[in-house]
CSV table of C-alpha atoms in Angstrom, one decimal:
chain,number,residue,atom,x,y,z
A,1,MET,CA,46.8,-37.8,18.4
A,2,ALA,CA,50.4,-39.0,19.4
A,3,THR,CA,52.6,-39.8,16.3
A,4,ILE,CA,55.9,-41.6,16.2
A,5,ASP,CA,58.6,-39.6,14.4
A,6,PRO,CA,61.0,-41.5,12.1
A,7,THR,CA,64.0,-39.7,13.9
A,8,ASN,CA,63.2,-41.4,17.0
A,9,LYS,CA,64.8,-44.7,15.8
A,10,ASP,CA,68.0,-44.2,17.6
A,11,SER,CA,66.2,-43.3,20.9
A,12,ILE,CA,64.3,-46.4,20.4
A,13,ALA,CA,67.5,-48.3,20.0
A,14,ARG,CA,69.2,-46.7,22.8
A,15,ARG,CA,66.2,-47.7,25.0
A,16,VAL,CA,66.5,-51.3,23.7
A,17,ALA,CA,70.2,-51.4,24.3
A,18,THR,CA,69.9,-50.0,27.8
A,19,TYR,CA,67.0,-52.4,28.5
A,20,SER,CA,69.3,-55.3,27.3
A,21,TYR,CA,72.2,-53.9,29.5
A,22,SER,CA,69.9,-53.8,32.6
A,23,LEU,CA,68.9,-57.3,31.9
A,24,ARG,CA,72.5,-58.4,31.8
A,25,ALA,CA,73.3,-56.5,35.1
A,26,LEU,CA,70.3,-57.9,36.9
A,27,SER,CA,70.7,-61.4,35.6
A,28,PRO,CA,72.0,-63.8,38.3
A,29,PRO,CA,75.6,-64.8,38.1
A,30,ASP,CA,76.2,-68.2,36.4
A,31,PRO,CA,77.5,-70.9,39.0
A,32,LEU,CA,79.7,-72.2,36.4
A,33,GLU,CA,81.6,-69.0,35.9
A,34,LEU,CA,81.9,-68.6,40.0
A,35,GLY,CA,82.9,-72.3,40.3
A,36,SER,CA,86.0,-72.4,37.9
A,37,ALA,CA,88.1,-69.9,36.0
A,38,HIS,CA,89.2,-72.4,33.4
A,39,ASN,CA,85.7,-72.4,32.0
A,40,GLY,CA,86.1,-69.0,30.5
A,41,GLU,CA,85.3,-70.0,27.0
A,42,HIS,CA,82.1,-71.7,27.8
A,43,ALA,CA,81.2,-68.4,29.7
A,44,ARG,CA,82.0,-66.4,26.5
A,45,SER,CA,80.1,-68.7,24.4
A,46,ASN,CA,77.0,-68.1,26.7
A,47,GLU,CA,77.6,-64.5,26.4
A,48,LYS,CA,77.6,-64.6,22.6
A,49,GLU,CA,74.3,-66.6,22.7
A,50,GLN,CA,72.9,-64.0,25.2
A,51,LEU,CA,74.3,-61.2,22.9
A,52,GLN,CA,72.7,-63.1,19.6
A,53,GLY,CA,69.5,-63.3,21.4
A,54,LEU,CA,69.4,-59.6,22.4
A,55,ASN,CA,70.4,-58.8,18.8
A,56,GLU,CA,67.5,-61.0,17.6
A,57,ARG,CA,65.0,-59.2,20.1
A,58,PHE,CA,66.5,-55.9,19.1
A,59,SER,CA,65.6,-56.9,15.4
A,60,SER,CA,62.2,-57.9,16.3
A,61,TYR,CA,61.8,-54.6,18.1
A,62,ILE,CA,63.1,-52.7,15.1
A,63,ASP,CA,60.7,-54.5,13.0
A,64,LYS,CA,57.8,-53.7,15.3
A,65,VAL,CA,58.9,-50.0,15.4
A,66,HIS,CA,58.8,-50.2,11.6
A,67,TYR,CA,55.4,-51.8,11.4
A,68,LEU,CA,54.0,-49.3,14.1
A,69,GLU,CA,55.7,-46.3,11.9
A,70,GLU,CA,54.0,-47.5,8.9
A,71,GLN,CA,50.7,-48.0,10.9
A,72,ASN,CA,51.3,-44.2,12.2
A,73,ARG,CA,52.1,-43.1,8.6
A,74,GLN,CA,48.9,-44.9,7.3
A,75,LEU,CA,46.7,-43.5,10.2
A,76,GLU,CA,48.2,-39.9,9.4
A,77,GLU,CA,47.2,-40.2,5.6
A,78,GLU,CA,43.8,-41.4,6.8
A,79,ILE,CA,43.6,-38.3,9.1
A,80,HIS,CA,44.7,-36.0,6.5
A,81,ALA,CA,42.1,-37.5,3.9
A,82,LEU,CA,39.5,-37.1,6.7
A,83,ARG,CA,40.4,-33.6,7.3
A,84,ARG,CA,40.5,-32.8,3.5
A,85,GLN,CA,37.1,-34.5,3.2
A,86,LYS,CA,35.8,-32.7,6.4
A,87,LEU,CA,37.3,-29.5,4.9
A,88,SER,CA,35.7,-30.1,1.5
A,89,GLN,CA,32.5,-30.8,3.1
A,90,SER,CA,32.6,-27.9,5.2
A,91,HIS,CA,33.3,-25.9,2.2
A,92,LEU,CA,30.5,-27.7,0.5
A,93,SER,CA,28.3,-27.0,3.4
A,94,GLY,CA,29.3,-23.3,3.4
A,95,ALA,CA,28.3,-23.2,-0.4
A,96,TYR,CA,25.1,-25.1,0.5
A,97,GLU,CA,24.4,-22.5,3.4
A,98,GLN,CA,25.2,-19.7,0.9
A,99,GLU,CA,22.9,-21.2,-1.7
A,100,ILE,CA,20.2,-21.7,1.1
A,101,SER,CA,20.5,-18.2,2.1
A,102,ASP,CA,20.3,-17.0,-1.6
A,103,LEU,CA,17.2,-19.0,-1.9
A,104,ARG,CA,15.9,-17.6,1.4
A,105,SER,CA,16.5,-14.1,0.1
A,106,THR,CA,15.0,-14.9,-3.2
A,107,LEU,CA,12.0,-16.4,-1.5
A,108,GLU,CA,11.6,-13.4,0.7
A,109,GLN,CA,11.7,-11.1,-2.6
A,110,LEU,CA,9.1,-13.5,-4.2
A,111,ASN,CA,6.9,-12.9,-1.0
A,112,HIS,CA,7.4,-9.1,-1.2
A,113,GLU,CA,6.7,-9.3,-4.8
A,114,LYS,CA,3.7,-11.5,-4.2
A,115,ASN,CA,2.4,-9.0,-1.5
A,116,ARG,CA,3.0,-6.1,-3.9
A,117,ILE,CA,1.1,-7.9,-6.8
A,118,LEU,CA,-1.7,-8.5,-4.5
A,119,LEU,CA,-1.8,-4.9,-3.3
A,120,ASP,CA,-1.8,-3.9,-6.9
A,121,ALA,CA,-4.6,-6.3,-7.7
A,122,GLU,CA,-6.6,-4.8,-4.9
A,123,ARG,CA,-5.9,-1.3,-6.2
A,124,ALA,CA,-6.9,-2.2,-9.6
A,125,ASP,CA,-10.2,-3.8,-8.3
A,126,GLU,CA,-10.8,-0.5,-6.4
A,127,ASP,CA,-10.1,1.6,-9.4
A,128,ILE,CA,-12.5,-0.7,-11.6
A,129,GLN,CA,-15.1,-0.2,-9.0
A,130,ARG,CA,-14.7,3.4,-8.9
A,131,LEU,CA,-14.8,3.8,-12.8
A,132,ARG,CA,-18.1,1.5,-12.7
A,133,GLU,CA,-19.5,3.9,-10.2
A,134,ARG,CA,-18.6,7.1,-12.2
A,135,CYS,CA,-20.0,5.3,-15.4
A,136,GLU,CA,-23.3,4.8,-13.4
A,137,GLU,CA,-23.3,8.4,-12.3
A,138,GLN,CA,-22.6,9.6,-15.9
A,139,GLU,CA,-25.5,7.3,-17.0
A,140,ARG,CA,-27.9,8.6,-14.4
A,141,ALA,CA,-26.9,12.2,-15.4
A,142,ARG,CA,-27.8,11.5,-19.1
A,143,GLN,CA,-31.1,10.0,-18.1
A,144,GLN,CA,-31.8,13.0,-16.1
A,145,VAL,CA,-30.9,15.3,-18.9
A,146,GLU,CA,-33.0,13.2,-21.6
A,147,LEU,CA,-36.0,13.4,-19.1
A,148,SER,CA,-35.6,17.3,-18.9
A,149,ALA,CA,-35.0,17.6,-22.7
A,150,LEU,CA,-38.2,15.6,-23.1
A,151,GLY,CA,-40.2,17.5,-20.7
A,152,MET,CA,-39.2,20.8,-22.3
A,153,LYS,CA,-40.1,19.3,-25.6
A,154,LYS,CA,-43.6,18.5,-24.4
A,155,ASP,CA,-43.8,22.0,-22.9
A,156,ALA,CA,-42.6,23.4,-26.3
A,157,ASP,CA,-45.2,21.2,-28.0
A,158,GLY,CA,-47.9,22.5,-25.4
A,159,ALA,CA,-47.0,26.1,-26.1
A,160,LEU,CA,-47.1,25.5,-29.8
A,161,VAL,CA,-50.6,24.0,-29.6
A,162,MET,CA,-51.6,26.8,-27.2
A,163,LYS,CA,-50.4,29.3,-29.8
A,164,VAL,CA,-52.7,27.9,-32.6
A,165,GLU,CA,-55.6,27.6,-30.5
A,166,LEU,CA,-55.1,31.4,-29.5
A,167,GLU,CA,-54.6,32.4,-33.2
A,168,LYS,CA,-57.8,30.5,-33.9
A,169,LYS,CA,-59.7,32.4,-31.1
A,170,ILE,CA,-58.2,35.7,-32.3
A,171,GLN,CA,-59.3,35.0,-35.9
A,172,ALA,CA,-62.9,34.1,-34.6
A,173,LEU,CA,-63.3,37.3,-32.5
A,174,LEU,CA,-62.0,39.2,-35.5
A,175,ASP,CA,-64.7,37.5,-37.8
A,176,GLU,CA,-67.2,38.0,-35.1
A,177,THR,CA,-66.3,41.7,-34.7
A,178,ASN,CA,-66.4,42.4,-38.6
A,179,PHE,CA,-69.7,40.4,-38.8
A,180,LEU,CA,-71.2,42.6,-35.9
A,181,ARG,CA,-69.8,45.7,-37.5
A,182,ASP,CA,-71.3,45.0,-40.8
A,183,HIS,CA,-74.7,43.9,-39.4
A,184,HIS,CA,-74.9,47.1,-37.3
A,185,GLU,CA,-74.1,49.4,-40.4
A,186,GLU,CA,-76.7,47.4,-42.4
A,187,GLU,CA,-79.3,47.9,-39.9
A,188,VAL,CA,-78.3,51.6,-39.7
A,189,ARG,CA,-78.7,51.9,-43.3
A,190,GLU,CA,-82.2,50.4,-43.4
A,191,LEU,CA,-83.4,52.7,-40.4
A,192,VAL,CA,-82.0,55.5,-42.5
A,193,ALA,CA,-83.8,54.4,-45.6
A,194,GLN,CA,-87.2,53.8,-43.9
A,195,LEU,CA,-86.8,57.3,-42.2
A,196,GLN,CA,-86.3,58.9,-45.7
A,197,ALA,CA,-89.2,56.9,-47.3
A,198,ALA,CA,-91.4,58.0,-44.5
A,199,ARG,CA,-90.6,61.7,-45.2
A,200,VAL,CA,-90.8,61.4,-49.0
A,201,PRO,CA,-94.5,61.3,-49.4
A,202,VAL,CA,-95.2,64.3,-47.3
A,203,GLU,CA,-92.7,66.3,-49.3
A,204,ARG,CA,-94.3,65.2,-52.5
A,205,GLY,CA,-97.7,66.0,-51.2
A,206,ASP,CA,-96.4,69.5,-50.3
A,207,PHE,CA,-95.1,69.8,-53.9
A,208,GLN,CA,-98.6,69.0,-55.3
A,209,LYS,CA,-100.5,71.4,-53.3
A,210,PRO,CA,-100.5,74.5,-55.7
A,211,ASP,CA,-101.7,72.5,-58.5
A,212,ILE,CA,-104.8,71.1,-56.7
A,213,THR,CA,-108.1,72.5,-56.9
A,214,SER,CA,-110.3,73.6,-54.1
A,215,ALA,CA,-112.3,70.5,-54.3
A,216,LEU,CA,-109.3,68.7,-53.1
A,217,ARG,CA,-108.7,70.5,-50.0
A,218,GLU,CA,-110.9,68.1,-48.1
A,219,ILE,CA,-108.8,65.3,-49.3
A,220,ARG,CA,-105.8,67.2,-48.5
A,221,ALA,CA,-106.9,67.9,-44.9
A,222,GLN,CA,-107.5,64.3,-44.6
A,223,LEU,CA,-104.2,63.4,-46.0
A,224,ASP,CA,-102.6,65.8,-43.9
A,225,GLY,CA,-104.4,64.0,-40.8
A,226,LEU,CA,-103.4,60.5,-42.0
A,227,SER,CA,-99.8,61.6,-42.9
A,228,SER,CA,-99.4,63.3,-39.6
A,229,LYS,CA,-100.7,60.2,-37.7
A,230,LYS,CA,-98.5,57.9,-40.2
A,231,GLN,CA,-95.6,60.4,-39.3
A,232,ASN,CA,-96.1,60.0,-35.7
A,233,THR,CA,-96.5,56.4,-35.8
A,234,ALA,CA,-93.4,55.9,-38.0
A,235,GLU,CA,-91.4,58.3,-35.9
A,236,ALA,CA,-92.3,56.4,-32.7
A,237,VAL,CA,-91.6,53.0,-34.5
A,238,LEU,CA,-88.2,54.7,-35.7
A,239,ARG,CA,-87.7,56.0,-32.2
A,240,ILE,CA,-88.2,52.6,-30.7
A,241,ARG,CA,-86.2,50.8,-33.3
A,242,TYR,CA,-83.4,53.5,-32.9
A,243,SER,CA,-83.4,53.1,-29.4
A,244,VAL,CA,-83.2,49.4,-29.7
A,245,LEU,CA,-80.5,49.7,-32.4
A,246,THR,CA,-78.5,52.3,-30.3
A,247,GLY,CA,-78.8,49.8,-27.3
A,248,ALA,CA,-77.6,47.0,-29.4
A,249,ALA,CA,-75.0,49.3,-30.9
A,250,GLU,CA,-73.8,50.0,-27.4
A,251,GLN,CA,-73.9,46.3,-26.5
A,252,ASN,CA,-72.0,45.7,-29.7
A,253,LYS,CA,-69.6,48.4,-28.8
A,254,ASP,CA,-69.1,47.0,-25.4
A,255,ALA,CA,-68.8,43.4,-26.9
A,256,ILE,CA,-66.4,44.8,-29.5
A,257,LYS,CA,-64.5,46.4,-26.8
A,258,SER,CA,-64.4,43.3,-24.8
A,259,ALA,CA,-63.4,41.3,-27.8
A,260,ARG,CA,-60.8,43.8,-28.5
A,261,ASP,CA,-59.7,43.7,-25.1
A,262,GLU,CA,-59.9,39.8,-25.0
A,263,ILE,CA,-57.8,40.1,-28.4
A,264,ALA,CA,-55.3,42.4,-26.8
A,265,ASP,CA,-54.9,40.0,-24.0
A,266,TYR,CA,-54.7,36.9,-26.2
A,267,ARG,CA,-52.1,38.8,-28.3
A,268,ARG,CA,-50.0,39.6,-25.2
A,269,GLN,CA,-50.4,36.0,-24.1
A,270,LEU,CA,-49.5,34.9,-27.6
A,271,GLN,CA,-46.3,37.2,-27.6
A,272,SER,CA,-45.4,35.7,-24.0
A,273,LYS,CA,-46.0,32.2,-25.2
A,274,ASN,CA,-43.9,33.2,-28.4
A,275,ALA,CA,-41.2,34.5,-26.2
A,276,GLU,CA,-41.4,31.5,-23.9
A,277,LEU,CA,-41.5,29.2,-27.0
A,278,GLU,CA,-38.4,30.8,-28.2
A,279,ALA,CA,-36.8,30.5,-24.9
A,280,LEU,CA,-37.8,27.0,-24.8
A,281,ARG,CA,-36.5,26.4,-28.1
A,282,GLY,CA,-33.2,27.9,-27.1
A,283,THR,CA,-33.1,25.9,-24.0
A,284,LYS,CA,-33.9,22.8,-25.9
A,285,GLU,CA,-31.1,23.5,-28.4
A,286,SER,CA,-28.8,24.1,-25.6
A,287,LEU,CA,-29.8,21.1,-24.0
A,288,GLU,CA,-29.5,19.1,-26.9
A,289,ARG,CA,-25.9,20.4,-27.4
A,290,GLN,CA,-25.3,19.6,-23.8
A,291,LEU,CA,-26.7,16.3,-24.4
A,292,GLY,CA,-24.6,15.7,-27.4
A,293,ALA,CA,-21.5,16.8,-25.6
A,294,ILE,CA,-22.3,14.8,-22.5
A,295,GLU,CA,-23.0,11.7,-24.7
A,296,GLU,CA,-19.7,12.3,-26.7
A,297,ARG,CA,-17.7,12.8,-23.4
A,298,HIS,CA,-19.7,9.8,-22.1
A,299,ASN,CA,-18.9,7.7,-24.9
A,300,THR,CA,-15.2,8.8,-24.8
A,301,ASP,CA,-15.2,8.2,-21.0
A,302,ILE,CA,-16.7,4.7,-21.6
A,303,SER,CA,-14.2,3.8,-24.2
A,304,SER,CA,-11.3,5.2,-22.2
A,305,TYR,CA,-12.7,3.3,-19.1
A,306,GLN,CA,-13.3,0.1,-21.0
A,307,GLU,CA,-9.9,0.1,-22.4
A,308,MET,CA,-8.5,0.9,-18.8
A,309,ILE,CA,-10.6,-2.0,-17.5
A,310,HIS,CA,-9.3,-4.2,-20.3
A,311,GLN,CA,-5.7,-3.3,-19.6
A,312,LEU,CA,-6.3,-3.8,-15.9
A,313,GLU,CA,-7.8,-7.1,-16.5
A,314,ASN,CA,-4.7,-7.9,-18.6
A,315,ASP,CA,-2.6,-6.9,-15.9
A,316,LEU,CA,-4.4,-8.8,-13.4
A,317,ARG,CA,-4.2,-11.8,-15.6
A,318,ARG,CA,-0.4,-11.3,-16.0
A,319,THR,CA,0.0,-10.8,-12.4
A,320,LYS,CA,-1.9,-14.0,-11.6
A,321,TRP,CA,0.3,-15.9,-14.0
A,322,GLU,CA,3.3,-14.4,-12.6
A,323,MET,CA,2.2,-15.3,-9.0
A,324,THR,CA,1.6,-18.8,-10.3
A,325,HIS,CA,5.1,-18.9,-11.9
A,326,HIS,CA,6.7,-17.5,-8.8
A,327,LEU,CA,4.7,-19.9,-6.5
A,328,GLN,CA,6.0,-22.7,-8.8
A,329,GLU,CA,9.5,-21.5,-8.5
A,330,TYR,CA,9.0,-21.2,-4.6
A,331,GLN,CA,8.0,-24.8,-4.6
A,332,ASP,CA,10.8,-25.9,-6.6
A,333,LEU,CA,13.2,-23.9,-4.5
A,334,LEU,CA,11.6,-25.4,-1.2
A,335,ASN,CA,12.0,-29.0,-2.8
A,336,VAL,CA,15.7,-28.2,-3.6
A,337,LYS,CA,16.0,-26.9,0.0
A,338,MET,CA,14.6,-29.9,1.5
A,339,ALA,CA,16.9,-32.3,-0.6
A,340,LEU,CA,19.9,-30.0,0.4
A,341,ASP,CA,19.0,-30.2,4.0
A,342,ALA,CA,18.6,-33.9,3.7
A,343,GLU,CA,21.9,-34.2,2.0
A,344,ILE,CA,23.7,-31.9,4.6
A,345,ALA,CA,22.1,-34.0,7.4
A,346,ALA,CA,23.6,-37.2,5.7
A,347,TYR,CA,27.0,-35.4,5.4
A,348,ARG,CA,26.9,-34.2,9.0
A,349,LYS,CA,26.0,-37.7,10.2
A,350,LEU,CA,28.8,-39.1,8.0
A,351,LEU,CA,31.3,-36.6,9.6
A,352,GLU,CA,30.1,-37.4,12.9
A,353,GLY,CA,30.9,-41.2,12.3
A,354,GLU,CA,34.3,-40.2,10.9
A,355,GLU,CA,35.1,-38.2,13.9
A,356,THR,CA,34.1,-40.9,16.2
A,357,ARG,CA,36.3,-43.4,14.4
A,358,TYR,CA,39.0,-41.0,14.3
A,359,LYS,CA,38.9,-40.3,18.2
A,360,THR,CA,38.7,-44.2,18.5
A,361,PHE,CA,42.0,-44.5,16.4
A,362,SER,CA,43.5,-41.5,18.3
A,363,GLY,CA,43.0,-43.1,21.7
A,364,SER,CA,44.3,-46.7,20.6
A,365,ILE,CA,47.6,-45.4,19.1
A,366,PRO,CA,49.1,-43.8,22.4
A,367,ASN,CA,47.9,-46.8,24.3
A,368,ALA,CA,49.7,-49.1,22.1
A,369,LEU,CA,52.9,-46.9,22.3
A,370,ALA,CA,52.5,-46.8,26.1
A,371,SER,CA,52.2,-50.6,26.7
A,372,PRO,CA,55.6,-52.2,27.6
A,373,VAL,CA,57.1,-54.8,25.4
A,374,ARG,CA,57.9,-58.0,27.0
A,375,PRO,CA,60.4,-60.5,25.6
A,376,ASP,CA,59.3,-63.6,23.8
């Protein structure tokens, strides 16, 4: 914008004087001055009037110059004020831009934090799922161990029942063996007694022979025949019964041997079952100890897993609360950003209007200075 310097007053005055002198030089000669020389005083008076008019015009020019200088000063002050306002608004816009940049960086950080929190939440869900699967596996293993222990307990009870039955069978066989032995010995004693009873009368008859008279010889002969018949009959009966008893004894021996073999077999089975029972008892005790250890470890793991799940749930709730808080802050920052954008747009529009008005004033001042001033 072209401005009027106050030091240009002399140049303006010189321009006005030159202009007045050129007017005097170019003005047509007065016919009164050419007509008579004795009208000099009248010519001088006209010249004074012209000089007075020029002085008045010069004074009006000076007033106009002062007015234009005052207008120029006011315009300069307004321009400086607009520049200061524009500069302050540019600083304010820079501050707003810096604040918007900070808000954007904060928003990006919040987005990163949100993504990290979501990732941590997903990982926490995966950890909880893995812990639940491990708990289910531990529960299945515990159930299998309990089933195995129950089956072994049933086997041990069956072995104990079988042991009792075998002991009963052994006792029954021993009783039967003792009964057969006693019965056999009694029958043998009876046979021996019968044989001795059959032989005694004959021997007694022989002892009485020297004391009997001759009259009794016939009776003796008859008795000898009868005793021989009875002896033969008794011996036959004894042989038959002896053979029967011998066969029965052999059969009893075979039965006793079979019973003894069966008893030995039962004893071996009993010993095997006892050993198996002891092994099952040891296995049962070991499994019970393992089951107790597994249950204790399972309870400990469940407690730790429940504590971990509780902690993860608390972390998840805290994370959700932080996400909600960050989203609220993000919404507030977004609202502030929108308000700042609207305010910046309003300031920009205002600055554009001031720049347009400033350009209009800048274009009008040179035109006013460049236009020639005509005398009134």
